[in-house]
XYZ file of C-alpha atoms in Angstrom:
291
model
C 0.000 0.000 0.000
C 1.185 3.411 -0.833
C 2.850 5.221 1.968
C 2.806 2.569 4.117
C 5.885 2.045 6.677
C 7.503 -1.500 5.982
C 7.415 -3.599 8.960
C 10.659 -4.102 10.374
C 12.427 -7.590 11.220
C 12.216 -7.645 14.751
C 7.811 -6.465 14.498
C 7.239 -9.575 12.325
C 8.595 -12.270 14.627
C 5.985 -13.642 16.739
C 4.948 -13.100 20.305
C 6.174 -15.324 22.957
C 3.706 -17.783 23.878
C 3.435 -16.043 27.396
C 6.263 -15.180 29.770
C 5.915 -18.769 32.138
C 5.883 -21.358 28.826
C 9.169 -22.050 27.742
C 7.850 -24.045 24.610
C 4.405 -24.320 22.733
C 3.709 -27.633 23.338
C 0.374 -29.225 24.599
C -0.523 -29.378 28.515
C -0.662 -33.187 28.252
C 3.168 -33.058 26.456
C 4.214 -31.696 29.635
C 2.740 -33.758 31.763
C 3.421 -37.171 29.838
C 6.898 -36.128 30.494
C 6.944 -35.099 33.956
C 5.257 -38.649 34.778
C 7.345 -40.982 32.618
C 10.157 -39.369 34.688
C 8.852 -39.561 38.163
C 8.344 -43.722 37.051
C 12.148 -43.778 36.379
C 12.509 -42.159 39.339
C 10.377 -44.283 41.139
C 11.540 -47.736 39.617
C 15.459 -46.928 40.223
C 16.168 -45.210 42.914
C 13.184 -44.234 45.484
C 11.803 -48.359 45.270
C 15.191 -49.881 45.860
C 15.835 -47.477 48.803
C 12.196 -48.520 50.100
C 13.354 -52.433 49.997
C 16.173 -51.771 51.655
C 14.730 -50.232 54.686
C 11.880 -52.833 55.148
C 14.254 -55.924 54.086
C 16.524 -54.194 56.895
C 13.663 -54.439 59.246
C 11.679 -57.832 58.452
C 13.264 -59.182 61.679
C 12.116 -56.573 63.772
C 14.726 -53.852 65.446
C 16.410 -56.524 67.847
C 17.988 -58.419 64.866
C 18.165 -54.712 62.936
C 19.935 -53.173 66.276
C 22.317 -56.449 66.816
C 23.488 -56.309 62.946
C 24.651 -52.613 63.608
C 26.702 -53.549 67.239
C 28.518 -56.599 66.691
C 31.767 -56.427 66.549
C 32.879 -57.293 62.923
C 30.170 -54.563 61.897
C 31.637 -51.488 64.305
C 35.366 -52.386 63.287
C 33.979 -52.104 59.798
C 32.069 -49.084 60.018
C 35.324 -47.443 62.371
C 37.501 -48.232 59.540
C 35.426 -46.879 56.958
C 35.131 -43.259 58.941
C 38.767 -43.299 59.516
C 39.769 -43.795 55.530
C 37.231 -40.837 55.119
C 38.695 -38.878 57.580
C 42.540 -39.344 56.115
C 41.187 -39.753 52.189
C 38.842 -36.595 52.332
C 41.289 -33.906 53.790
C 44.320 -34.499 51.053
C 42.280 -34.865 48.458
C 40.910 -31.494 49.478
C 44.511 -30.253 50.089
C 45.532 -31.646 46.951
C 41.979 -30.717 44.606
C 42.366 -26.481 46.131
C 45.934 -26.802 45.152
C 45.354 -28.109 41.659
C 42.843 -25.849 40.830
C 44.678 -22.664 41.823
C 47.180 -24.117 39.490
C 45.193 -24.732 36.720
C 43.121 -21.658 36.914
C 45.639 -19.070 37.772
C 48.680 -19.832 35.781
C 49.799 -20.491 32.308
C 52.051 -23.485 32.008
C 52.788 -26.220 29.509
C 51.823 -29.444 30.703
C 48.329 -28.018 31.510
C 46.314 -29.928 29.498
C 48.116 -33.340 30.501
C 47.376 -32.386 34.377
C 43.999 -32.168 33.595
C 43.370 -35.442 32.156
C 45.732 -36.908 34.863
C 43.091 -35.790 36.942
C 40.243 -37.218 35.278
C 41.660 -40.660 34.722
C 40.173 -41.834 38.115
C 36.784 -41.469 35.843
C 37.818 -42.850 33.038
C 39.056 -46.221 33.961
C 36.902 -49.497 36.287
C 38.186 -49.041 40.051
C 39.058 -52.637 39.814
C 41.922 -51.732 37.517
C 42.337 -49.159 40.249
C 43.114 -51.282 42.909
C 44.723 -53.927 40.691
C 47.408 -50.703 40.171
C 48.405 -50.749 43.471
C 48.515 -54.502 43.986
C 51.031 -54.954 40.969
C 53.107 -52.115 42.515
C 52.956 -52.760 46.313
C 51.837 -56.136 46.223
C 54.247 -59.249 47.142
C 54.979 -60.113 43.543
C 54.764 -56.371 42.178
C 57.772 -54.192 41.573
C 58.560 -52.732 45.048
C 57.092 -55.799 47.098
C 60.136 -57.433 48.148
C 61.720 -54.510 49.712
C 58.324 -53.745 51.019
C 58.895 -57.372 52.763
C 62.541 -56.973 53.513
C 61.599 -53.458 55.764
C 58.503 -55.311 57.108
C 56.272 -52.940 55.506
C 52.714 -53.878 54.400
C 50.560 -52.052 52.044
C 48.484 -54.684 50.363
C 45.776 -55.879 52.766
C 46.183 -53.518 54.750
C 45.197 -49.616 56.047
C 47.835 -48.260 53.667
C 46.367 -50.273 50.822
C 42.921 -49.258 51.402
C 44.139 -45.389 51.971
C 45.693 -45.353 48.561
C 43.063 -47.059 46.618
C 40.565 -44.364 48.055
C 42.164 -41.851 47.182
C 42.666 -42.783 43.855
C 39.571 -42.795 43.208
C 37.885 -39.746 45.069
C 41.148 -37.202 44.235
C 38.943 -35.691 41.380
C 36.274 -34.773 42.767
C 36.916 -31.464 44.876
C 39.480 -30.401 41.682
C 36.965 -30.669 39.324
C 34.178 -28.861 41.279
C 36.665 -25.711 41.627
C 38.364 -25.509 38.367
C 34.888 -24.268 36.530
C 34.469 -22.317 39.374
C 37.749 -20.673 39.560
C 38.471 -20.562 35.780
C 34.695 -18.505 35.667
C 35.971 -16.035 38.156
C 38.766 -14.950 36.656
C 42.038 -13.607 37.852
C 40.806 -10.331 38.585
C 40.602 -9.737 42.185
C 43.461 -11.541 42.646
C 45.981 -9.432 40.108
C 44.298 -6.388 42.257
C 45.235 -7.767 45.367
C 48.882 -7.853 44.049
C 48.568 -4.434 43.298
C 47.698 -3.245 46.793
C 50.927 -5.633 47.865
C 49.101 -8.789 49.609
C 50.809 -11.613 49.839
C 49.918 -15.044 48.214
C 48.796 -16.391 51.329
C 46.694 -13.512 52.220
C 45.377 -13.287 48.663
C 44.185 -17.007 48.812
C 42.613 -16.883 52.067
C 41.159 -13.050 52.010
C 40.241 -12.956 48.039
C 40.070 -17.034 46.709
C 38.807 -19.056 49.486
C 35.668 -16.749 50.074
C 34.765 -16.939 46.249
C 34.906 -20.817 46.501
C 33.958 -22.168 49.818
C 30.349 -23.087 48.835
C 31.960 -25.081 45.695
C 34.881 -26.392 47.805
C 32.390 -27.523 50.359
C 30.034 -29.222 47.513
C 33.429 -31.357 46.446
C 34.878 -32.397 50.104
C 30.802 -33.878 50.392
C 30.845 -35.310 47.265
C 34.422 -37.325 47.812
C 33.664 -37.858 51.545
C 30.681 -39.772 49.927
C 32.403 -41.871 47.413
C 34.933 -42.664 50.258
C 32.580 -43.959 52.260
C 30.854 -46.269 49.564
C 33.551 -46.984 47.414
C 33.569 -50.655 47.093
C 35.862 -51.865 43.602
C 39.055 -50.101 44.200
C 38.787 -51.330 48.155
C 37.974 -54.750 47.069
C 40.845 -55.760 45.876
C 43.468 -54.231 48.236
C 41.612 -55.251 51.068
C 41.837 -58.628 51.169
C 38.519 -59.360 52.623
C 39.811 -59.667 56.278
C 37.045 -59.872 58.481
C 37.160 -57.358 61.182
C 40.573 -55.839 59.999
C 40.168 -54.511 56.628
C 36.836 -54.569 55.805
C 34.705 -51.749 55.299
C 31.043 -50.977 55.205
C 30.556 -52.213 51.804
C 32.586 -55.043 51.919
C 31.049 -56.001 54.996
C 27.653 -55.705 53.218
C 29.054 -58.152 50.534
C 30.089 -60.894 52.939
C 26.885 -60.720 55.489
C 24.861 -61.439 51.783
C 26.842 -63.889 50.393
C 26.308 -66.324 53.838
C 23.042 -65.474 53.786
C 22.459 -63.156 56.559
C 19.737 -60.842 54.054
C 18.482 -59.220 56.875
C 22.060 -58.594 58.223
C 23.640 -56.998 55.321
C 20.310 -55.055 54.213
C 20.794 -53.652 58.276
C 24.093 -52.224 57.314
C 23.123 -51.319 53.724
C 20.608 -49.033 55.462
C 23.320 -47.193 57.595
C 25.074 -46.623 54.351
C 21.778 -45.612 52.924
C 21.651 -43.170 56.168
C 24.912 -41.361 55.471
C 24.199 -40.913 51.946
C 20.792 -39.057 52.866
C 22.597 -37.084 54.955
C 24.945 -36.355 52.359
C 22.041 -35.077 50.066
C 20.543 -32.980 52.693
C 23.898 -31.352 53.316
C 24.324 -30.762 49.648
C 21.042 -29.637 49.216
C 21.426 -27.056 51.634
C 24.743 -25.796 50.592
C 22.904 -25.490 47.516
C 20.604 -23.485 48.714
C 22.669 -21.106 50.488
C 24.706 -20.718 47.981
C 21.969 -19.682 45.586
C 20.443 -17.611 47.865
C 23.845 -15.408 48.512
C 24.070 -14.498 44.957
C-alpha cells in the first residue's frame, strides 16, 4: 500500500507464547513427560531405597539393632570413617591446590594435568586397585623390599588409603576448576597491586569466592569414600574385622546369607548418603540464595 511504513524484522517475529511457557507444546506433552520421569525415578532409585529399609527391618529392630553392634560390623564401620577422615582432607589439600594451578597460571603441561586428573573417571576401580597390587603387592615391583623393611601395604590400612584416594582425588578439583576458571584472575591481580601476599590473597580474596563449591566437592568425595567398594575390594583382602569396610562387609553378610544382616548395614550406608544429600542440598541453597 502506498505510503505505508515496511514492517521491520524484529515487528514480524511472533509473540512469545506467554512469559511462564518455555515451549508451545500441549498441557498433556508436559505432563506425559513429567510422569514418565517420576516412574524412572520411582523404579530406580526411590523403590530400591524402600526395599532396603523394610528388608533391613523384616526381623524386627532386635535383629536390625544387633546387625549394627557386633563387633565385625563397628570395626567395619570405624575403619570406613577413619579412611574418610585421612582420604577426604588431602584430596581437598591436593583438589584447592590443583585448581589454583590450573586456573591461575599459564604453564605447559596443563592440558596433561587435567586429564591426569580425570583418569580416576575414566578407567573401572578394579583396575584401580589392581594398580596398586602390581606395585605394592608381594609379587609387584617394590614388594620385596616392602617385605625386607617389614612394611605392608596390600591388605592392609595403607592399601585401602591409597586405593581411596585414587579414586575420590577428582572430585573437589573438578568442582573448583569451573568455578575458579569462571571467576577470573581479577581480584586476585588487584590484590597484588595493593601488595598482599599469596597467602593472604588465597585466604582473604580465593577461598571466600569458593567455599560453597569447595564444600560441595569435600561432600561429594567424603561420599564416594565412604561407599567406594571396587578399588577397596581388591586391596583389602577381605579380612574380616581388619580390613573390611562398610561395603565389603555388606558383601560378605549377603553372600552367607544373613539378608536381613547386610540389608541392616546397607541401610546405615543408605543413612549417610541421605545425609549427604541434605547437606548438599542445603549448601545449595545457600549458595543460591547469597548471589
Amino acid at each position: 500500500m502506498a505510503g505505508s511504513v515496511p514492517l521491520s524484522p524484529a515487528s514480524r517475529i511472533p509473540s512469545s507464547p506467554g512469559p511462564n511457557r518455555a515451549t508451545t507444546e500441549a498441557p498433556w506433552v508436559k505432563w506425559l513427560l513429567i510422569g514418565l520421569a517420576g516412574l524412572v525415578l520411582l523404579w530406580l532409585l526411590i523403590l530400591p531405597l524402600v526395599i532396603v529399609l523394610m528388608e533391613a527391618l523384616k526381623q524386627g529392630w532386635g535383629v536390625y539393632i544387633a546387625a549394627l553392634t557386633e563387633p565385625d560390623a563397628m570395626s567395619a564401620l570405624k575403619l570406613t570413617l577413619l579412611v574418610a577422615a585421612i582420604t577426604v582432607p588431602l584430596n581437598t589439600i591436593f583438589g584447592v591446590a590443583a585448581a589454583w594451578v590450573i586456573t591461575k597460571f599459564q604453564f605447559r603441561g596443563k592440558g596433561i594435568m587435567i586429564t591426569l586428573i580425570d583418569l580416576p573417571f575414566s578407567i573401572s576401580p578394579v583396575v584401580g586397585g589392581l594398580i596398586f597390587v602390581l606395585v605394592f603387592g608381594s609379587n609387584g615391583w617394590f614388594g620385596p623390599w616392602l617385605a625386607e623393611h617389614d612394611i605392608k601395604i596390600i591388605f592392609a590400612l595403607p592399601g585401602i588409603v591409597l586405593a581411596t584416594l585414587f579414586i575420590t582425588f577428582p572430585f573437589v578439583a573438578r568442582e573448583l576448576i569451573p568455578l575458579m576458571e569462571d571467576q577470573g584472575t581479577r581480584e586476585e591481580e588487584a590484590a597484588v597491586t595493593l601488595g598482599a601476599s599469596g597467602w593472604r590473597i588465597f585466604w582473604n580474596v580465593t577461598l571466600p569466592n569458593i567455599k560453597w563449591g569447595l564444600l560441595y566437592g569435600i561432600i561429594l568425595c567424603n561420599a564416594r569414600a565412604m561407599g567406594e567398594f571396587g578399588a577397596v575390594s581388591v586391596v583389602s583382602g577381605h579380612i574380616r574385622g581388619e580390613t573390611n569396610t562398610l561395603p565389603l562387609h555388606v558383601e560378605i553378610l549377603y553372600n552367607e546369607y544373613q539378608f536381613s544382616a547386610s540389608f541392616a548395614v546397607a541401610s546405615l550406608l543408605l543413612i549417610l548418603a541421605l545425609a549427604t544429600l541434605l547437606v548438599k542440598s542445603w549448601l545449595g541453597h545457600k549458595n543460591v540464595s547469597e548471589r
